Each structure stands twice: as structure tokens, then as C-alpha cells.
Amino acid sequence: MKIKSFLVFSLLFVMTGFAMAQTYSIIIKGGHVIDPKNKIDGVMDLAVRDGKIALVSKNIDAKEAKQVIDATNMYVTPGIIDMHVHVFNGTKYEQALMNGQSSVAPDEFSFRAGVTTFVDAGSSGWRGFPDFKKQTIDLAQTRVLAFLNIVGEGMRGGPFEQNIKDMEARKAAEFARKYPAQIVGIKLAHYVGHEWAPTDSAVEAGKLADIPVMIDFGGSTPPLSIEELFMKHLRPGDIFTHCYAYWPATREAPVDENGKVKPFIPEAQKRGIIFDVGHGGGSFFWSQAIPSIQQGFVADVISSDLHTGSMNSGMKDMANLMSKFLNMGLSIQDVILRSTWNPAKVIHRPELGNLSVGAEADVAVFSLRKGNFGFLDITGVKLKGTQKLEAELTLRAGKIVWDLNGIAANAEIK
Ligand SMILES: [Zn+2]
């Protein structure tokens, strides 16, 4: 008898243990889940266990979770990927975005806008990368990935970014291969000469390391042909950033003087050239974006080009930037696609930007505010709008890292 009751007790213990192992750490209940990769678009619950997505389904039993968060009337999406930012913040005051004061510290600006992954767009070249990794990437809670600048000195400004001798494809590719967990692409920016060598060198590095390149087409007077760039120099999967910029004296724009999208633009997009917003402090004009979208030329990726110059002007943050696209007529599903699954594919990280079971639980919860809002471009022109996304809650690897109004609070003052 004694042995029998011991066995029953053991069995009960094992079963209870099993049941406890089934418990979710968090269930987000009743939100409208948008997960473009998995074609989920409807009211669902989302369960998290061990920092991973455990289940997305209707009516998950609240009793199965340690914590239940009510997301009724909110949108639940994959954590936002901001594919173009500058987060190599540091103390080198003369170095601008490269370990300097124009870059921002990642955790200060990510989660509060629903962002869980930042991709630094070339602040660092190979020379600065070990410091960037040590002082920013390895310490941030935000996942920080990087396009490595083709310029060894990175974005130090001035003559450094004009030095073709410092654009070594082999060296950049060598670093990309050495740090595959962090380096997802190669960046060229700010070059003002007329040679194609910097572009070709970046593409060569991209080929050697089998990663995409992102081109900020600098400024050359008269401008170089972007048709030639898209059709002859870039590969399918390579990225043209600042796609709604308008600096006609130095850089050709996708939209002509009459507001018409140039005929080779849809062809380039069909060829696989990726168009990235990269709003920044000088690269987003309503005069480009509105007619582009009306004529069906929509950027593949919505990104902020976050730095101290953009965050306090028209760009502000990703939630504000995504709201601009809502108010230009894109659906919320389309806006989420272009800020989650699309950038994940572009940087060859298909494990990110989605809510598949087993994926790291990077999740954003947004309210969509209705009211009278104003949105500025970089020229100070305002677009009036009626809807605005606000990041309510952000989870990074299953951990609550942002909770604007306490929807995940553990108690409440009565
Ligand atoms: Zn940038």
C-alpha cells in the first residue's frame, strides 16, 4: 500500500510538474493581431513561454498564464524592425555619427516606439566596429544589427567619407564574415564625387560576404543616373535609401518635376531593388512621397534614419513615421508589413519580424488614436491626419520593456 500511494503521489507530482511546464509567462488577450508573414489579421490571443512565441490562437485559456494582458481594441504586431538608424553613440565629439554625439543610444529610443530591432546604417566602418560591438551592440537590450560602412573610418564626416582608398571591399567583407551575427549588410553614403568606384566597391564587398548593400547616393553635381545605379550597378536585393528625398541639384529623385514617378522605377522594383524610406533630418518630402504612393510606388521598407537631427524634427520616431503612411492612405496591414516582415527579409533574417511559434517573443502593441494630428516633412510642410499609432506595450524576447499606460501593471490603486 505504501508503495502504491507513493507511486500515485509521484505520478501526481509529475503531472503537476508537466502542467506547470505548460504554463505561459504572458498571454496578450483580445488584440487585433497583424502578422504579415503568417497571414494573420484578426482578433487573436498571443501566448509567450520561455521568451518565445508559444501560440497565436483564438481564446487561449487565461488560466494557463502567469500574466494576462488585455489588448482589446489594440493592434498586436511583431516587434518593429527599424532598418536605418544611427546608434553608435559615443564621446568622440568631432566624429559625428561614428562613436559621436549625432548617434543616439539604442534603448532610449527603441521600445517607446514599438521597435525591438535597430539596424545601424553604416555609422561604423571596419576600424570602429569592435568598439561599436563592445560599447553598444553587446550592452543594448534592443537587438542591434549593422550595415558596415564601406569606408573603413565610417561616418566621421568631412574628407573621411570621400576617401576612395579607404573603401576596401575585401576588408569590409572580412569583417562581415567575422561578425555574421551582427553585420547584415554594407553601406555607402555621403559620397559627392562622380566615380562609380565607391558604389562598385560596396557591391563587391556585398558579393564577397553574400549580404545586401544599402546606398545613400550622396550628392554629385550634376547628379549621377539612378537608372544606371538600379539597372547596372546594384544587384536584386540591394537597397536604395532616402527614396523620398528631393535634392535635384545633387541627387536624382524617383519622381520628376511634374510629380510623375519615372517609368524605370517600377521596373527597378520589379528587378528586386529595395526602396527604403530613411526619413532622417533631410530626406523625406511630401512632394515626393504623396505622388509616389498615389501612383503605386510604395517604399518596400519604412525606416526612420534615427539620429539627433531627425528625432527632434519631422521624423520623431517610428510610430510617428508609420502614422504618416497611414495618413497617406496605406492600410495598417501594409504599414506593419513594411516595418516588420519586409525588412526582416531584406536583411536576410527570416527569423525576425514575425510571430511564428518558436520565434523570439519580440512583440509590439499599438493603440490607434483618432483625432486631429499634424505630420511634418523635413521642409516644415504639414500633412493633417486623423489617426496616429502609439506604442502601448513592447516585449523584447518575452520581457516587458515598455508599458505606456500600465496595461501590464501587477496592481492598481483603487
Ligand atoms: Zn542614415
Short mmCIF file of N, CA, C and O in Angstrom, two decimals, residues 276-373:
data_model
loop_
_atom_site.label_atom_id
_atom_site.label_comp_id
_atom_site.label_asym_id
_atom_site.label_seq_id
_atom_site.Cartn_x
_atom_site.Cartn_y
_atom_site.Cartn_z
N ASP A 276 13.96 52.09 -49.64
CA ASP A 276 13.88 52.29 -48.19
C ASP A 276 13.64 53.77 -47.90
O ASP A 276 14.23 54.63 -48.54
N VAL A 277 12.76 54.05 -46.93
CA VAL A 277 12.39 55.45 -46.66
C VAL A 277 13.58 56.25 -46.09
O VAL A 277 13.92 57.30 -46.61
N GLY A 278 14.20 55.77 -45.02
CA GLY A 278 15.32 56.52 -44.41
C GLY A 278 15.00 58.00 -44.25
O GLY A 278 15.70 58.85 -44.77
N HIS A 279 13.94 58.30 -43.50
CA HIS A 279 13.39 59.66 -43.39
C HIS A 279 14.45 60.71 -43.03
O HIS A 279 14.66 61.68 -43.74
N GLY A 280 15.09 60.49 -41.89
CA GLY A 280 16.18 61.37 -41.46
C GLY A 280 15.77 62.82 -41.25
O GLY A 280 14.59 63.16 -41.16
N GLY A 281 16.79 63.64 -41.19
CA GLY A 281 16.57 65.07 -40.99
C GLY A 281 16.50 65.82 -42.30
O GLY A 281 16.20 67.02 -42.32
N GLY A 282 16.77 65.13 -43.43
CA GLY A 282 16.78 65.85 -44.71
C GLY A 282 16.28 65.05 -45.89
O GLY A 282 16.48 65.43 -47.04
N SER A 283 15.59 63.94 -45.65
CA SER A 283 15.35 63.02 -46.77
C SER A 283 13.89 62.58 -46.94
O SER A 283 13.63 61.57 -47.58
N PHE A 284 12.92 63.33 -46.40
CA PHE A 284 11.53 62.95 -46.60
C PHE A 284 10.71 64.17 -46.98
O PHE A 284 10.52 65.09 -46.18
N PHE A 285 10.21 64.16 -48.22
CA PHE A 285 9.45 65.29 -48.74
C PHE A 285 8.04 64.81 -49.11
O PHE A 285 7.89 63.85 -49.86
N TRP A 286 7.02 65.52 -48.62
CA TRP A 286 5.65 65.19 -49.04
C TRP A 286 5.53 65.27 -50.56
O TRP A 286 4.80 64.49 -51.17
N SER A 287 6.27 66.21 -51.16
CA SER A 287 6.19 66.40 -52.62
C SER A 287 6.66 65.18 -53.39
O SER A 287 6.35 65.03 -54.57
N GLN A 288 7.41 64.30 -52.72
CA GLN A 288 7.84 63.04 -53.34
C GLN A 288 6.95 61.88 -52.88
O GLN A 288 6.49 61.08 -53.69
N ALA A 289 6.74 61.81 -51.56
CA ALA A 289 6.05 60.63 -51.00
C ALA A 289 4.60 60.54 -51.45
O ALA A 289 4.14 59.46 -51.84
N ILE A 290 3.87 61.67 -51.41
CA ILE A 290 2.42 61.60 -51.71
C ILE A 290 2.15 61.18 -53.16
O ILE A 290 1.43 60.21 -53.39
N PRO A 291 2.75 61.87 -54.16
CA PRO A 291 2.50 61.40 -55.54
C PRO A 291 3.02 59.98 -55.79
O PRO A 291 2.41 59.22 -56.54
N SER A 292 4.15 59.62 -55.14
CA SER A 292 4.67 58.25 -55.31
C SER A 292 3.63 57.23 -54.89
O SER A 292 3.33 56.28 -55.63
N ILE A 293 3.07 57.43 -53.71
CA ILE A 293 2.11 56.46 -53.18
C ILE A 293 0.83 56.47 -54.01
O ILE A 293 0.27 55.41 -54.31
N GLN A 294 0.39 57.66 -54.42
CA GLN A 294 -0.81 57.73 -55.28
C GLN A 294 -0.61 56.97 -56.58
O GLN A 294 -1.55 56.39 -57.12
N GLN A 295 0.64 56.95 -57.08
CA GLN A 295 0.90 56.26 -58.34
C GLN A 295 1.40 54.83 -58.15
O GLN A 295 1.83 54.17 -59.09
N GLY A 296 1.36 54.36 -56.90
CA GLY A 296 1.68 52.94 -56.64
C GLY A 296 3.14 52.64 -56.37
O GLY A 296 3.52 51.48 -56.28
N PHE A 297 3.96 53.69 -56.28
CA PHE A 297 5.36 53.45 -55.94
C PHE A 297 5.51 53.60 -54.42
O PHE A 297 5.62 54.72 -53.90
N VAL A 298 5.42 52.46 -53.73
CA VAL A 298 5.45 52.46 -52.26
C VAL A 298 6.79 51.87 -51.81
O VAL A 298 7.19 50.80 -52.29
N ALA A 299 7.46 52.57 -50.90
CA ALA A 299 8.74 52.06 -50.38
C ALA A 299 8.54 50.66 -49.81
O ALA A 299 7.54 50.39 -49.14
N ASP A 300 9.50 49.78 -50.07
CA ASP A 300 9.41 48.41 -49.54
C ASP A 300 9.58 48.39 -48.03
O ASP A 300 9.01 47.55 -47.35
N VAL A 301 10.42 49.32 -47.54
CA VAL A 301 10.73 49.34 -46.11
C VAL A 301 10.54 50.77 -45.57
O VAL A 301 11.01 51.73 -46.17
N ILE A 302 9.81 50.86 -44.45
CA ILE A 302 9.65 52.14 -43.75
C ILE A 302 10.70 52.19 -42.65
O ILE A 302 10.70 51.35 -41.74
N SER A 303 11.63 53.15 -42.75
CA SER A 303 12.68 53.25 -41.73
C SER A 303 12.92 54.72 -41.40
O SER A 303 12.60 55.60 -42.19
N SER A 304 13.50 54.94 -40.23
CA SER A 304 13.50 56.31 -39.69
C SER A 304 14.74 57.14 -40.01
O SER A 304 14.67 58.34 -40.07
N ASP A 305 15.90 56.48 -40.18
CA ASP A 305 17.18 57.21 -40.18
C ASP A 305 17.27 58.04 -38.89
O ASP A 305 17.55 59.25 -38.91
N LEU A 306 17.03 57.35 -37.78
CA LEU A 306 17.06 57.99 -36.46
C LEU A 306 18.47 58.50 -36.13
O LEU A 306 19.45 57.77 -36.24
N HIS A 307 18.56 59.75 -35.75
CA HIS A 307 19.76 60.36 -35.17
C HIS A 307 19.32 61.65 -34.52
O HIS A 307 18.12 61.99 -34.59
N THR A 308 20.22 62.37 -33.89
CA THR A 308 19.76 63.55 -33.14
C THR A 308 19.13 64.60 -34.05
O THR A 308 18.30 65.39 -33.61
N GLY A 309 19.50 64.60 -35.32
CA GLY A 309 18.95 65.59 -36.24
C GLY A 309 17.56 65.27 -36.74
O GLY A 309 16.83 66.16 -37.17
N SER A 310 17.16 63.99 -36.72
CA SER A 310 15.84 63.63 -37.25
C SER A 310 14.79 63.48 -36.16
O SER A 310 13.62 63.78 -36.36
N MET A 311 15.21 63.03 -34.99
CA MET A 311 14.22 62.70 -33.95
C MET A 311 13.51 63.93 -33.39
O MET A 311 12.40 63.82 -32.89
N ASN A 312 14.14 65.08 -33.48
CA ASN A 312 13.51 66.28 -32.93
C ASN A 312 12.91 67.17 -34.02
O ASN A 312 12.51 68.29 -33.75
N SER A 313 12.88 66.66 -35.26
CA SER A 313 12.21 67.43 -36.33
C SER A 313 11.02 66.62 -36.85
O SER A 313 10.26 66.08 -36.07
N GLY A 314 10.87 66.51 -38.15
CA GLY A 314 9.65 65.89 -38.70
C GLY A 314 9.52 64.39 -38.47
O GLY A 314 8.43 63.85 -38.45
N MET A 315 10.65 63.69 -38.32
CA MET A 315 10.58 62.23 -38.22
C MET A 315 10.02 61.79 -36.86
O MET A 315 9.08 61.02 -36.80
N LYS A 316 10.60 62.24 -35.79
CA LYS A 316 10.25 61.94 -34.38
C LYS A 316 10.55 60.50 -33.97
O LYS A 316 11.54 60.25 -33.32
N ASP A 317 9.72 59.55 -34.35
CA ASP A 317 10.04 58.15 -34.05
C ASP A 317 9.29 57.23 -35.01
O ASP A 317 8.52 57.72 -35.85
N MET A 318 9.53 55.94 -34.91
CA MET A 318 8.93 55.01 -35.87
C MET A 318 7.40 55.03 -35.83
O MET A 318 6.74 54.94 -36.86
N ALA A 319 6.82 55.14 -34.62
CA ALA A 319 5.36 55.14 -34.53
C ALA A 319 4.79 56.35 -35.28
O ALA A 319 3.80 56.24 -36.01
N ASN A 320 5.45 57.49 -35.14
CA ASN A 320 5.02 58.71 -35.85
C ASN A 320 5.21 58.55 -37.36
O ASN A 320 4.35 58.92 -38.15
N LEU A 321 6.34 57.96 -37.74
CA LEU A 321 6.62 57.78 -39.17
C LEU A 321 5.64 56.79 -39.81
O LEU A 321 5.13 57.02 -40.91
N MET A 322 5.35 55.70 -39.11
CA MET A 322 4.37 54.73 -39.62
C MET A 322 3.00 55.40 -39.75
O MET A 322 2.26 55.15 -40.71
N SER A 323 2.68 56.29 -38.81
CA SER A 323 1.40 57.02 -38.85
C SER A 323 1.32 57.90 -40.10
O SER A 323 0.24 58.07 -40.68
N LYS A 324 2.45 58.46 -40.52
CA LYS A 324 2.45 59.27 -41.74
C LYS A 324 1.94 58.45 -42.92
O LYS A 324 1.17 58.94 -43.74
N PHE A 325 2.39 57.21 -42.99
CA PHE A 325 1.98 56.36 -44.12
C PHE A 325 0.51 55.96 -44.02
O PHE A 325 -0.18 55.86 -45.03
N LEU A 326 0.01 55.78 -42.79
CA LEU A 326 -1.43 55.54 -42.62
C LEU A 326 -2.22 56.72 -43.16
O LEU A 326 -3.21 56.56 -43.87
N ASN A 327 -1.76 57.93 -42.82
CA ASN A 327 -2.49 59.13 -43.23
C ASN A 327 -2.29 59.48 -44.70
O ASN A 327 -3.02 60.29 -45.24
N MET A 328 -1.31 58.84 -45.36
CA MET A 328 -1.20 58.98 -46.82
C MET A 328 -2.04 57.92 -47.53
O MET A 328 -2.05 57.87 -48.75
N GLY A 329 -2.70 57.06 -46.76
CA GLY A 329 -3.65 56.13 -47.40
C GLY A 329 -3.28 54.66 -47.35
O GLY A 329 -4.04 53.82 -47.82
N LEU A 330 -2.11 54.32 -46.80
CA LEU A 330 -1.78 52.90 -46.69
C LEU A 330 -2.62 52.27 -45.58
O LEU A 330 -2.95 52.91 -44.59
N SER A 331 -2.92 50.98 -45.73
CA SER A 331 -3.65 50.28 -44.67
C SER A 331 -2.68 49.96 -43.54
O SER A 331 -1.46 49.94 -43.74
N ILE A 332 -3.23 49.70 -42.37
CA ILE A 332 -2.35 49.36 -41.24
C ILE A 332 -1.60 48.06 -41.53
O ILE A 332 -0.43 47.91 -41.16
N GLN A 333 -2.24 47.14 -42.23
CA GLN A 333 -1.58 45.87 -42.56
C GLN A 333 -0.35 46.13 -43.43
O GLN A 333 0.70 45.51 -43.24
N ASP A 334 -0.50 47.04 -44.38
CA ASP A 334 0.59 47.36 -45.29
C ASP A 334 1.74 48.07 -44.55
O ASP A 334 2.92 47.81 -44.80
N VAL A 335 1.37 48.95 -43.64
CA VAL A 335 2.38 49.67 -42.86
C VAL A 335 3.17 48.69 -41.97
O VAL A 335 4.40 48.76 -41.90
N ILE A 336 2.46 47.75 -41.35
CA ILE A 336 3.14 46.76 -40.49
C ILE A 336 4.04 45.86 -41.33
O ILE A 336 5.18 45.58 -40.96
N LEU A 337 3.56 45.44 -42.50
CA LEU A 337 4.38 44.62 -43.40
C LEU A 337 5.71 45.30 -43.70
O LEU A 337 6.77 44.67 -43.66
N ARG A 338 5.66 46.60 -43.98
CA ARG A 338 6.86 47.34 -44.40
C ARG A 338 7.76 47.75 -43.24
O ARG A 338 8.81 48.37 -43.45
N SER A 339 7.33 47.42 -42.02
CA SER A 339 8.19 47.71 -40.87
C SER A 339 8.47 46.48 -40.01
O SER A 339 9.01 46.61 -38.91
N THR A 340 8.09 45.30 -40.54
CA THR A 340 8.41 44.05 -39.81
C THR A 340 8.97 42.99 -40.77
O THR A 340 10.17 42.81 -40.89
N TRP A 341 8.06 42.33 -41.50
CA TRP A 341 8.47 41.18 -42.31
C TRP A 341 9.32 41.59 -43.52
O TRP A 341 10.29 40.92 -43.87
N ASN A 342 8.96 42.72 -44.15
CA ASN A 342 9.77 43.16 -45.29
C ASN A 342 11.23 43.43 -44.89
O ASN A 342 12.15 42.87 -45.51
N PRO A 343 11.49 44.28 -43.87
CA PRO A 343 12.91 44.48 -43.51
C PRO A 343 13.59 43.19 -43.06
O PRO A 343 14.78 43.00 -43.34
N ALA A 344 12.87 42.29 -42.39
CA ALA A 344 13.49 41.01 -41.97
C ALA A 344 14.01 40.25 -43.19
O ALA A 344 15.12 39.72 -43.18
N LYS A 345 13.20 40.24 -44.26
CA LYS A 345 13.64 39.53 -45.47
C LYS A 345 14.80 40.26 -46.14
O LYS A 345 15.74 39.64 -46.61
N VAL A 346 14.72 41.59 -46.16
CA VAL A 346 15.76 42.38 -46.84
C VAL A 346 17.12 42.15 -46.20
O VAL A 346 18.14 42.03 -46.88
N ILE A 347 17.16 42.05 -44.87
CA ILE A 347 18.45 41.84 -44.19
C ILE A 347 18.77 40.34 -44.01
O ILE A 347 19.66 39.99 -43.24
N HIS A 348 18.02 39.49 -44.68
CA HIS A 348 18.23 38.03 -44.65
C HIS A 348 18.11 37.48 -43.22
O HIS A 348 18.92 36.65 -42.81
N ARG A 349 17.14 37.96 -42.47
CA ARG A 349 16.90 37.47 -41.12
C ARG A 349 15.44 37.00 -40.99
O ARG A 349 14.65 37.63 -40.28
N PRO A 350 15.10 35.91 -41.69
CA PRO A 350 13.69 35.49 -41.71
C PRO A 350 13.17 35.04 -40.36
O PRO A 350 11.97 34.83 -40.20
N GLU A 351 14.05 34.89 -39.37
CA GLU A 351 13.57 34.53 -38.03
C GLU A 351 13.01 35.76 -37.31
O GLU A 351 12.38 35.62 -36.26
N LEU A 352 13.22 36.95 -37.86
CA LEU A 352 12.73 38.18 -37.22
C LEU A 352 11.47 38.69 -37.93
O LEU A 352 11.12 38.22 -39.00
N GLY A 353 10.82 39.66 -37.28
CA GLY A 353 9.71 40.36 -37.93
C GLY A 353 8.46 39.53 -38.12
O GLY A 353 7.65 39.83 -39.01
N ASN A 354 8.29 38.49 -37.29
CA ASN A 354 7.08 37.67 -37.41
C ASN A 354 6.76 37.05 -36.05
O ASN A 354 7.56 37.10 -35.12
N LEU A 355 5.56 36.47 -35.96
CA LEU A 355 5.09 35.88 -34.71
C LEU A 355 4.94 34.37 -34.83
O LEU A 355 4.04 33.76 -34.24
N SER A 356 5.81 33.73 -35.61
CA SER A 356 5.76 32.27 -35.74
C SER A 356 6.04 31.61 -34.40
O SER A 356 6.86 32.13 -33.61
N VAL A 357 5.41 30.48 -34.15
CA VAL A 357 5.68 29.73 -32.92
C VAL A 357 7.17 29.38 -32.89
O VAL A 357 7.72 28.89 -33.89
N GLY A 358 7.81 29.68 -31.77
CA GLY A 358 9.25 29.40 -31.63
C GLY A 358 10.12 30.62 -31.88
O GLY A 358 11.29 30.62 -31.53
N ALA A 359 9.53 31.65 -32.51
CA ALA A 359 10.32 32.88 -32.74
C ALA A 359 10.54 33.58 -31.41
O ALA A 359 9.73 33.48 -30.49
N GLU A 360 11.63 34.31 -31.29
CA GLU A 360 11.86 35.11 -30.10
C GLU A 360 10.68 36.08 -29.94
O GLU A 360 10.24 36.68 -30.92
N ALA A 361 10.16 36.18 -28.70
CA ALA A 361 8.92 36.95 -28.50
C ALA A 361 9.19 38.45 -28.47
O ALA A 361 9.18 39.09 -27.42
N ASP A 362 9.48 39.00 -29.63
CA ASP A 362 9.57 40.45 -29.83
C ASP A 362 8.20 40.89 -30.33
O ASP A 362 7.80 40.53 -31.45
N VAL A 363 7.48 41.64 -29.51
CA VAL A 363 6.09 41.97 -29.81
C VAL A 363 5.84 43.44 -29.53
O VAL A 363 6.37 44.00 -28.57
N ALA A 364 5.05 44.07 -30.40
CA ALA A 364 4.62 45.46 -30.15
C ALA A 364 3.10 45.49 -30.06
O ALA A 364 2.42 44.78 -30.79
N VAL A 365 2.60 46.30 -29.14
CA VAL A 365 1.15 46.52 -29.03
C VAL A 365 0.91 48.01 -29.22
O VAL A 365 1.50 48.84 -28.52
N PHE A 366 0.07 48.33 -30.22
CA PHE A 366 -0.19 49.73 -30.55
C PHE A 366 -1.66 50.10 -30.31
O PHE A 366 -2.55 49.31 -30.60
N SER A 367 -1.89 51.32 -29.84
CA SER A 367 -3.22 51.93 -29.94
C SER A 367 -3.23 52.76 -31.21
O SER A 367 -2.21 53.33 -31.59
N LEU A 368 -4.39 52.81 -31.85
CA LEU A 368 -4.54 53.70 -33.00
C LEU A 368 -5.46 54.85 -32.57
O LEU A 368 -6.67 54.70 -32.48
N ARG A 369 -4.82 55.99 -32.23
CA ARG A 369 -5.57 57.15 -31.75
C ARG A 369 -6.31 57.82 -32.91
O ARG A 369 -5.75 57.94 -34.00
N LYS A 370 -7.54 58.25 -32.63
CA LYS A 370 -8.30 59.03 -33.64
C LYS A 370 -8.40 60.47 -33.14
O LYS A 370 -8.64 60.71 -31.95
N GLY A 371 -8.21 61.41 -34.04
CA GLY A 371 -8.27 62.82 -33.63
C GLY A 371 -7.71 63.71 -34.72
O GLY A 371 -7.65 63.30 -35.89
N ASN A 372 -7.29 64.89 -34.35
CA ASN A 372 -6.68 65.81 -35.32
C ASN A 372 -5.19 65.90 -35.04
O ASN A 372 -4.78 66.41 -34.00
N PHE A 373 -4.42 65.40 -35.99
CA PHE A 373 -2.97 65.39 -35.82
C PHE A 373 -2.29 66.10 -36.99
O PHE A 373 -2.89 66.27 -38.05
#
